[in-house]
mmCIF file with all atom_site columns, C-alpha atoms in Angstrom:
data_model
loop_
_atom_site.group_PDB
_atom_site.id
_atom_site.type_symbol
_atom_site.label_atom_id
_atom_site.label_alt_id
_atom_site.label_comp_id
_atom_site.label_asym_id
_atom_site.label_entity_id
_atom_site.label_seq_id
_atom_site.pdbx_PDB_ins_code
_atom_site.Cartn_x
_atom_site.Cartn_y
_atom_site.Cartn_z
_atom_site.occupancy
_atom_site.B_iso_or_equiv
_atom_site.pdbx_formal_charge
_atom_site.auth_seq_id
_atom_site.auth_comp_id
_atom_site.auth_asym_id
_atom_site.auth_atom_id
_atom_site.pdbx_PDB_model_num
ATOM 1   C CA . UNK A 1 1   ? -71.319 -10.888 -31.607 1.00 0.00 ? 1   UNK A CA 1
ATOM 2   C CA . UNK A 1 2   ? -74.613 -9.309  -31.603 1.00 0.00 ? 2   UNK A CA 1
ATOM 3   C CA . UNK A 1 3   ? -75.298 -5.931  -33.450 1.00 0.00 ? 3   UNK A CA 1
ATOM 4   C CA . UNK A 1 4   ? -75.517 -4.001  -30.303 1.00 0.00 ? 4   UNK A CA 1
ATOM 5   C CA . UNK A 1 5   ? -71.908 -4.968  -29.518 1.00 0.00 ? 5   UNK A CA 1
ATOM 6   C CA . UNK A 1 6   ? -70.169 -3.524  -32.713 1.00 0.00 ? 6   UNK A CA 1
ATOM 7   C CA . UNK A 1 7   ? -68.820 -0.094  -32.946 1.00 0.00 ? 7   UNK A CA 1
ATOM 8   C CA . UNK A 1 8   ? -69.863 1.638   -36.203 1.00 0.00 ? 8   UNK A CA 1
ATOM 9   C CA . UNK A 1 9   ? -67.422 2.654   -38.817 1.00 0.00 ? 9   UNK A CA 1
ATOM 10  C CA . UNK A 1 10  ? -69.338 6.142   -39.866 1.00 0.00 ? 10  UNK A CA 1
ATOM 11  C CA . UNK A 1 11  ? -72.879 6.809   -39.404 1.00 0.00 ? 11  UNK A CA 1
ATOM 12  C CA . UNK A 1 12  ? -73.743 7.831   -43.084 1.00 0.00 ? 12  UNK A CA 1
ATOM 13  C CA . UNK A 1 13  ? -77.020 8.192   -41.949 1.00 0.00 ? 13  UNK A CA 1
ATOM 14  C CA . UNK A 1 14  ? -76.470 11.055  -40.491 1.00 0.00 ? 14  UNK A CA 1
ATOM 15  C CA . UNK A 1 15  ? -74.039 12.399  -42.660 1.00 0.00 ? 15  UNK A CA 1
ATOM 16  C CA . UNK A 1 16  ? -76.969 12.308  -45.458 1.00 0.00 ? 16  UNK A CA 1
ATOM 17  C CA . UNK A 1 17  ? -79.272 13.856  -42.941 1.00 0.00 ? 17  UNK A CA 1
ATOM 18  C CA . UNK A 1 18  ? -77.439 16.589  -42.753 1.00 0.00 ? 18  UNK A CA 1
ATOM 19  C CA . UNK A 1 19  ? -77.297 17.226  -46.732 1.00 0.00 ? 19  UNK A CA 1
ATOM 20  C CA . UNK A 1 20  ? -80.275 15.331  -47.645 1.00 0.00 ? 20  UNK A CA 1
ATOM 21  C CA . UNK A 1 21  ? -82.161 18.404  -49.334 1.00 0.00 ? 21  UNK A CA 1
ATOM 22  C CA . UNK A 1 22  ? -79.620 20.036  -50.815 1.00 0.00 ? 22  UNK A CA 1
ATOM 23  C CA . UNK A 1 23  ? -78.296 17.006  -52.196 1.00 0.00 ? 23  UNK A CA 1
ATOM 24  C CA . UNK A 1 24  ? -81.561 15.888  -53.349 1.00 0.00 ? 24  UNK A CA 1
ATOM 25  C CA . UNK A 1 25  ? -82.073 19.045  -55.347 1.00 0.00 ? 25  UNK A CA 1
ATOM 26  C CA . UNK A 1 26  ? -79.482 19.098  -57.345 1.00 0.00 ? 26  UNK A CA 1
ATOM 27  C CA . UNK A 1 27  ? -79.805 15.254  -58.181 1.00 0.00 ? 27  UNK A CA 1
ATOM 28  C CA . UNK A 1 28  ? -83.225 16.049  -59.375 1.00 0.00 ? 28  UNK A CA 1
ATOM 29  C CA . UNK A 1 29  ? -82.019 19.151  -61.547 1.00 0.00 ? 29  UNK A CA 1
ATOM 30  C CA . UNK A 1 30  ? -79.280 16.955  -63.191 1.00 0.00 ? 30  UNK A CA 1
ATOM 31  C CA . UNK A 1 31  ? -81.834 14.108  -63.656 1.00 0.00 ? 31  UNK A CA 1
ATOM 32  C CA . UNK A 1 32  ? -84.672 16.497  -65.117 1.00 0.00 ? 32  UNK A CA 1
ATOM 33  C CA . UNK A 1 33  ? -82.012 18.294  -66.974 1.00 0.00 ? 33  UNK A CA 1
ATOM 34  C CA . UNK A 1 34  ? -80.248 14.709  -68.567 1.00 0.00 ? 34  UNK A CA 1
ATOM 35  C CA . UNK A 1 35  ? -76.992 16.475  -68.383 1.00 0.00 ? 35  UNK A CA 1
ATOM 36  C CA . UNK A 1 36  ? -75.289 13.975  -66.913 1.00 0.00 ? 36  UNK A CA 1
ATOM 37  C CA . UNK A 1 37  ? -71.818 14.406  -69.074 1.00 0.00 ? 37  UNK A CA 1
ATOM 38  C CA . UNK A 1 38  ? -70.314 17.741  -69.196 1.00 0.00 ? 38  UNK A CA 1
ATOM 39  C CA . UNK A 1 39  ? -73.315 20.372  -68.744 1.00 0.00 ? 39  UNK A CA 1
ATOM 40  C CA . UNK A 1 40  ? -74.021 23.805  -66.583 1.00 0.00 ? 40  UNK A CA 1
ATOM 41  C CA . UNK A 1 41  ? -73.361 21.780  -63.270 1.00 0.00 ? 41  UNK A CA 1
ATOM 42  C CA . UNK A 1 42  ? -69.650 20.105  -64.522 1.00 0.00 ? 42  UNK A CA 1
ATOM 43  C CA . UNK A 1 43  ? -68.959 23.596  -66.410 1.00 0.00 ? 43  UNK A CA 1
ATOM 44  C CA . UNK A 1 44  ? -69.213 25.685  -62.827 1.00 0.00 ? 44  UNK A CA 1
ATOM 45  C CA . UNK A 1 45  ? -67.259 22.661  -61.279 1.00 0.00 ? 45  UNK A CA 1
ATOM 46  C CA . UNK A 1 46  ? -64.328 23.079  -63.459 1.00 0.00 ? 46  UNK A CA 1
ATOM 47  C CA . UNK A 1 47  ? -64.481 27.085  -62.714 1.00 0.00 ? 47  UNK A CA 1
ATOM 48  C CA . UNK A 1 48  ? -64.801 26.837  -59.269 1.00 0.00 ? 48  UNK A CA 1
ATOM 49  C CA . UNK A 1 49  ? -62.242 24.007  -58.990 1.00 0.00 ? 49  UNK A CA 1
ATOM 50  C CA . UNK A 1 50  ? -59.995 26.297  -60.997 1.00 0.00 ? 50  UNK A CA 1
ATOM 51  C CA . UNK A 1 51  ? -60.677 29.752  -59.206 1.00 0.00 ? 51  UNK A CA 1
ATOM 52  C CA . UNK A 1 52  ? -59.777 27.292  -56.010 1.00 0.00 ? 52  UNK A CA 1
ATOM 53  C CA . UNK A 1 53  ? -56.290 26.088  -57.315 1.00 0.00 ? 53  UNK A CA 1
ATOM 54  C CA . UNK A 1 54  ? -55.331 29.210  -58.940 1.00 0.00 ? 54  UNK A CA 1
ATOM 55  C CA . UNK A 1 55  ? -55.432 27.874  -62.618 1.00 0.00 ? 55  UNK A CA 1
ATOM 56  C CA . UNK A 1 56  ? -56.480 29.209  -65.788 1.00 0.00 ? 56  UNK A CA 1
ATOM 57  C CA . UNK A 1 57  ? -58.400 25.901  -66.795 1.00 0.00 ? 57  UNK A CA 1
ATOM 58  C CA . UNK A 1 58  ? -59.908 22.447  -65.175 1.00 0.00 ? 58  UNK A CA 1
ATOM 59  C CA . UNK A 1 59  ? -61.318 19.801  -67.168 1.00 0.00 ? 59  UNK A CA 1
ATOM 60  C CA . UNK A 1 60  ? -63.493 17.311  -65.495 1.00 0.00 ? 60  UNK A CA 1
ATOM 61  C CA . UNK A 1 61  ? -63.169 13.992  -66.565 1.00 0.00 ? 61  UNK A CA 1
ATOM 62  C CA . UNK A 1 62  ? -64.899 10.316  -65.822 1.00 0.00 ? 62  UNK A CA 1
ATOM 63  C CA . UNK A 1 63  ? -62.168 8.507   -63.732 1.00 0.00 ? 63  UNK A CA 1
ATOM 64  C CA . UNK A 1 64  ? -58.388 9.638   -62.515 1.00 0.00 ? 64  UNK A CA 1
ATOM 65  C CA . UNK A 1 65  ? -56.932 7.030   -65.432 1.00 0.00 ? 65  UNK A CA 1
ATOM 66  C CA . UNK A 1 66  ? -58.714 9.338   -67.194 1.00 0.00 ? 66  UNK A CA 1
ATOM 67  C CA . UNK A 1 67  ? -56.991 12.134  -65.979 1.00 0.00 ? 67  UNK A CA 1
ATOM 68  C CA . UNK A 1 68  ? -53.414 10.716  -65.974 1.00 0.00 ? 68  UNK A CA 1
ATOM 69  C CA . UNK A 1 69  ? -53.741 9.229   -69.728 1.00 0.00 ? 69  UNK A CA 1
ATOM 70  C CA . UNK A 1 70  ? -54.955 12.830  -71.273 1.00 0.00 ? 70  UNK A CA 1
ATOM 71  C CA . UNK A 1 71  ? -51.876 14.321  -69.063 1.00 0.00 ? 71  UNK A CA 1
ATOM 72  C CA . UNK A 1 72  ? -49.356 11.901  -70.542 1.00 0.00 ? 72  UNK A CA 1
ATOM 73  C CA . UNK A 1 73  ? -51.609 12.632  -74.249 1.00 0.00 ? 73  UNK A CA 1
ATOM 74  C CA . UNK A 1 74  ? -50.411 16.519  -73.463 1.00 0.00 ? 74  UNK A CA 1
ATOM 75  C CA . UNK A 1 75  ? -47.245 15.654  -72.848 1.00 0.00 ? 75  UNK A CA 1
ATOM 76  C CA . UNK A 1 76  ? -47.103 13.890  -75.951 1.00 0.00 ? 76  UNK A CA 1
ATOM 77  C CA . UNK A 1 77  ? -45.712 10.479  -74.614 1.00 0.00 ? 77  UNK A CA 1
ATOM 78  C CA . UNK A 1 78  ? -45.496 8.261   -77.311 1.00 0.00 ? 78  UNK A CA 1
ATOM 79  C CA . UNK A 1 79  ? -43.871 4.936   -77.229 1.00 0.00 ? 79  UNK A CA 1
ATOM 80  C CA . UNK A 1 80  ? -40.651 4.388   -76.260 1.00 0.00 ? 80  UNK A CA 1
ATOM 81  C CA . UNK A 1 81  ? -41.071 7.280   -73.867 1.00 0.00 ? 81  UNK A CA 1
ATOM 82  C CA . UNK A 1 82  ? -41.195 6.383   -69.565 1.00 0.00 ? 82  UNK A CA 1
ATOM 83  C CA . UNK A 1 83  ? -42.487 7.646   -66.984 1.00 0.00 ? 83  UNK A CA 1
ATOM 84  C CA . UNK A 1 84  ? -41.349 7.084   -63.653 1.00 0.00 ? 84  UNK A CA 1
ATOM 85  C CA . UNK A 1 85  ? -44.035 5.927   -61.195 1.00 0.00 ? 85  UNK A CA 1
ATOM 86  C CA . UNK A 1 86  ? -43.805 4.480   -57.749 1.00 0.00 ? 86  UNK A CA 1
ATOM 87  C CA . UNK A 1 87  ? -43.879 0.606   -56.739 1.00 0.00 ? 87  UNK A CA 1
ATOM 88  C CA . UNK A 1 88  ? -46.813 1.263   -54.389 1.00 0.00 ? 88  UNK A CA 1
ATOM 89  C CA . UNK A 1 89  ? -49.917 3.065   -55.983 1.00 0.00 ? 89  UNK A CA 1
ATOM 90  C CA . UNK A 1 90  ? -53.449 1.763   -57.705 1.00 0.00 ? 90  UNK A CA 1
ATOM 91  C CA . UNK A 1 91  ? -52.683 -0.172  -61.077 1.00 0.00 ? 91  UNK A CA 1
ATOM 92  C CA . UNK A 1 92  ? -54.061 3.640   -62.897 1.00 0.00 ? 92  UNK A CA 1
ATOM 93  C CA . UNK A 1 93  ? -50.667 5.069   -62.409 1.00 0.00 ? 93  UNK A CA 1
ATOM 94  C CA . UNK A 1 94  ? -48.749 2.729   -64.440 1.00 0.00 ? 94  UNK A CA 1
ATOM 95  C CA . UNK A 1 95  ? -51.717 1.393   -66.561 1.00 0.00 ? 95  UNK A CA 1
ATOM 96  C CA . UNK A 1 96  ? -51.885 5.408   -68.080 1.00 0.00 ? 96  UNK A CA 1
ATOM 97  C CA . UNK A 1 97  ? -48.778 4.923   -69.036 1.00 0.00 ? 97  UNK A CA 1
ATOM 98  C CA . UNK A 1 98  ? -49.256 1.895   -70.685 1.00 0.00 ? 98  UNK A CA 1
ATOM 99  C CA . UNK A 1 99  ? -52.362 3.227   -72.738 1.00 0.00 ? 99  UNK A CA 1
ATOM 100 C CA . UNK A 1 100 ? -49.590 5.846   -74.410 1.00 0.00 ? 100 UNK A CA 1
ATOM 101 C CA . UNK A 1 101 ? -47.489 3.114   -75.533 1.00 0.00 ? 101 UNK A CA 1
ATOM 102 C CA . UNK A 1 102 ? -44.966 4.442   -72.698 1.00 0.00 ? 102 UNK A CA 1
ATOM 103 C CA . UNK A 1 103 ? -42.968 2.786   -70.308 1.00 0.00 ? 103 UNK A CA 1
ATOM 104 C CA . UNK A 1 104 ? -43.400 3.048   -66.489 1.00 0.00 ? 104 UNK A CA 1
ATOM 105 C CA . UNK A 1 105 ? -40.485 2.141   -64.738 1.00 0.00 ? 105 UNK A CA 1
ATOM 106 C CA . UNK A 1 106 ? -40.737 1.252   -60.882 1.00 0.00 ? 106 UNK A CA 1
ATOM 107 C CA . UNK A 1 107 ? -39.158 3.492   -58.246 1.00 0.00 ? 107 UNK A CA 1
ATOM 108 C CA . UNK A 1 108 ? -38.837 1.933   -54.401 1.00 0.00 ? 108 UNK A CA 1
ATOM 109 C CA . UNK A 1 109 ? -40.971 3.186   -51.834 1.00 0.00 ? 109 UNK A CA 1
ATOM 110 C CA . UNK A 1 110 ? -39.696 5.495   -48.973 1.00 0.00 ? 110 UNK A CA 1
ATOM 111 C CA . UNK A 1 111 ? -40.936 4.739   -45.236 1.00 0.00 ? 111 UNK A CA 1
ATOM 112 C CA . UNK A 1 112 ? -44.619 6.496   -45.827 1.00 0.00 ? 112 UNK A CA 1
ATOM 113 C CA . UNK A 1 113 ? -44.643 4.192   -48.907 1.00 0.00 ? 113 UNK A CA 1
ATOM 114 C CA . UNK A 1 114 ? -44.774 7.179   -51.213 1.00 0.00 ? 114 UNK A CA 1
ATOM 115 C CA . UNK A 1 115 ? -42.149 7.456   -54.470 1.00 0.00 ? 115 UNK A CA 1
ATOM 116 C CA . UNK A 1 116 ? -38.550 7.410   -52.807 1.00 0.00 ? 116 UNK A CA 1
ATOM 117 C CA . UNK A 1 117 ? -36.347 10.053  -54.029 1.00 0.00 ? 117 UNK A CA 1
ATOM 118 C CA . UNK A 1 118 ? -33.071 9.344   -53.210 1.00 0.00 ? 118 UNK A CA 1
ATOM 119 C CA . UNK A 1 119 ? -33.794 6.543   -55.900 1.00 0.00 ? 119 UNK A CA 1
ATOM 120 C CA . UNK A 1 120 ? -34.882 8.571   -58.794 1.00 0.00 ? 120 UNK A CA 1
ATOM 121 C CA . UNK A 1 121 ? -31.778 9.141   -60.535 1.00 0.00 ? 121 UNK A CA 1
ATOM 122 C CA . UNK A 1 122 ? -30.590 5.472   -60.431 1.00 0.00 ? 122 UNK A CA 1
ATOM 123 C CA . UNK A 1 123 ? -33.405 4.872   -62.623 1.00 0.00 ? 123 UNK A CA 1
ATOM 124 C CA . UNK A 1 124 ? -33.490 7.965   -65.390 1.00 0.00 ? 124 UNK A CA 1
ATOM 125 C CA . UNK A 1 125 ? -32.603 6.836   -68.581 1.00 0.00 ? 125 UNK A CA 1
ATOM 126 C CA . UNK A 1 126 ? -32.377 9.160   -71.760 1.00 0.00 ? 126 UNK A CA 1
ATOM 127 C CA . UNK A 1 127 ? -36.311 7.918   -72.273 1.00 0.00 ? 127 UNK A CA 1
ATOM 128 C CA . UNK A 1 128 ? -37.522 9.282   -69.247 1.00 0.00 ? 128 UNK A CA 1
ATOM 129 C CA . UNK A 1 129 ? -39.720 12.091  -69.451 1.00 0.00 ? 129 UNK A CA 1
ATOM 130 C CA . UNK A 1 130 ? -41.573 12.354  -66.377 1.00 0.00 ? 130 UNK A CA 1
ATOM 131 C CA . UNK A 1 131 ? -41.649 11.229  -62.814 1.00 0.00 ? 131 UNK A CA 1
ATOM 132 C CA . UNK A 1 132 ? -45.126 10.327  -61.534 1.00 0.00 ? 132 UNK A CA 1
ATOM 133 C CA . UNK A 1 133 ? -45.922 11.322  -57.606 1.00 0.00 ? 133 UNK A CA 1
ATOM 134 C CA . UNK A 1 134 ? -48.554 9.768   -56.321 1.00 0.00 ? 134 UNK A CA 1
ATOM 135 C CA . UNK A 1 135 ? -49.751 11.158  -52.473 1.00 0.00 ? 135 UNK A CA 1
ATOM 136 C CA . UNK A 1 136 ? -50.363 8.009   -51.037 1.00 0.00 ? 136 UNK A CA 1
ATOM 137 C CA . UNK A 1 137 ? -52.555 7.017   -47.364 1.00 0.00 ? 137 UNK A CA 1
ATOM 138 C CA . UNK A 1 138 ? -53.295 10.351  -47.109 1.00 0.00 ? 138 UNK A CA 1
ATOM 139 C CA . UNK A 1 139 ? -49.154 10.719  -46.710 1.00 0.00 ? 139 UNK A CA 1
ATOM 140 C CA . UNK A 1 140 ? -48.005 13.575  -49.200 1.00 0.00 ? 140 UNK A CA 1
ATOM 141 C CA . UNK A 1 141 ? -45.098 12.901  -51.562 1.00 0.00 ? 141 UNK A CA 1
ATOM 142 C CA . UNK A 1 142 ? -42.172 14.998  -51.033 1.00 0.00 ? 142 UNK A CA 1
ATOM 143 C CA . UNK A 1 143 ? -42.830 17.163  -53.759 1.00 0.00 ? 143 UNK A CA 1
ATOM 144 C CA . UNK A 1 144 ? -40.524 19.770  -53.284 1.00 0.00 ? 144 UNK A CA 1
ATOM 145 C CA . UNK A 1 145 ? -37.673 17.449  -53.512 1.00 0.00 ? 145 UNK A CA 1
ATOM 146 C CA . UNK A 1 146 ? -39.322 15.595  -56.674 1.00 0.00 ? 146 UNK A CA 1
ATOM 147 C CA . UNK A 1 147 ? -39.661 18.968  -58.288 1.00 0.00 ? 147 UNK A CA 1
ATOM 148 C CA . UNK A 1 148 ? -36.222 19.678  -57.469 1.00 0.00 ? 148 UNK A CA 1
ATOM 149 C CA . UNK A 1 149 ? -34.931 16.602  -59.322 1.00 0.00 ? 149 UNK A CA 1
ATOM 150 C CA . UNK A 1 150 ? -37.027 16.942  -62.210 1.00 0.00 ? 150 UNK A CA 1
ATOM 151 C CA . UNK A 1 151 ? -36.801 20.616  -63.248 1.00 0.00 ? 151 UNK A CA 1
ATOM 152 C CA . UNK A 1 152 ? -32.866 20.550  -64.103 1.00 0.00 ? 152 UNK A CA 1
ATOM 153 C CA . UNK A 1 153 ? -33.476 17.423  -66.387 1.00 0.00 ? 153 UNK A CA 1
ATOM 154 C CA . UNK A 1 154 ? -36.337 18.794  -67.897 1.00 0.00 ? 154 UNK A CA 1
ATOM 155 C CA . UNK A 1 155 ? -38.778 16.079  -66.736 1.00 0.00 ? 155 UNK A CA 1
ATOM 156 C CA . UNK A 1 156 ? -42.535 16.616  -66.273 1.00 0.00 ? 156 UNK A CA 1
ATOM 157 C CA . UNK A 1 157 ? -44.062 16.030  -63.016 1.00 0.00 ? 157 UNK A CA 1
ATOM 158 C CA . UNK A 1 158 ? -47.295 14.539  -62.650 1.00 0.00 ? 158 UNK A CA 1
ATOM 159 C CA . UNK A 1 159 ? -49.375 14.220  -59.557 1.00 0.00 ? 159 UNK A CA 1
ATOM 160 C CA . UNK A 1 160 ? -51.776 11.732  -58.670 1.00 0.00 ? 160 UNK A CA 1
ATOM 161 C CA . UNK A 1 161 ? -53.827 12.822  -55.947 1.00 0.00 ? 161 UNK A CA 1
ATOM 162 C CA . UNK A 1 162 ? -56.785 10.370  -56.144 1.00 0.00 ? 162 UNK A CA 1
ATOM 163 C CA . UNK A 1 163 ? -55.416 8.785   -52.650 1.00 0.00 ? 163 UNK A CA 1
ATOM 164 C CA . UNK A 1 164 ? -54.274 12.400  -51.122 1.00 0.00 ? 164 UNK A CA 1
#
């Protein structure tokens, strides 16, 4: 098929066009500047990304593992300790847990492939000390009801929104 019979994707050509000198600026401050870890720029990110959620605190970090393995650090999961983490979600979710020593244990899907619920408590043990949603496709996971299983057992939640 020739080029003028395909359908594109996303124009990111325009998309840049559109941001092109703002976006350039601020590359060339951080370049001039060499801040490219932590910094004025990543210090008003974590406010503003606060301020937005309502939090007293946001650290920035380099990649969601990252995020999840200093969450399970602050939790102090040590091991022996699991986590309870869906069947269907990037190899981070699980793999954070493994970098504690911890245990993730899989939980089925439900029909949006996000963590099913009705499944958590056939797979609590007296090691479990967190469940792990993960909002999946762009499909949320039903929080409300994850919350509502893990607050009378005392088990952390964790969210993974890097897919949300």
């Amino acid at each position: 098929m020739s080029s003028a019979g395909k359908i594109p994707l996303i124009d990111l050509q325009k998309q840049y066009a559109a941001i092109a000198g703002e976006l350039e600026a601020d590359v060339l401050e951080v370049l001039r500047s060499c801040a490219y870890v932590a910094g004025k720029r990543v210090a008003a990110f974590e406010r503003e990304f606060a301020e937005a959620h309502q939090v007293r605190q946001c650290a920035a970090v380099g990649t969601g593992t990252d995020a999840l393995h200093l969450i399970l650090w602050a939790l102090d999961f040590r091991p022996g300790d699991e986590a309870l983490v869906p069947v269907n979600t990037y190899i981070a979710t699980a793999e954070a847990v493994c970098l504690r020593g911890a245990r993730p244990v899989f939980v089925d899907h439900d029909r949006f492939y996000n963590l099913a619920v009705e499944q958590l408590a056939a797979r609590v043990t007296p090691k479990t000390r967190a469940v792990m949603a993960v909002h999946l496709y762009g499909q949320p996971a039903r929080l409300d009801e994850i919350l509502a299983f893990a607050k009378p057992r005392g088990l952390a939640v964790i969210e993974d929104c890097a897919q949300a």
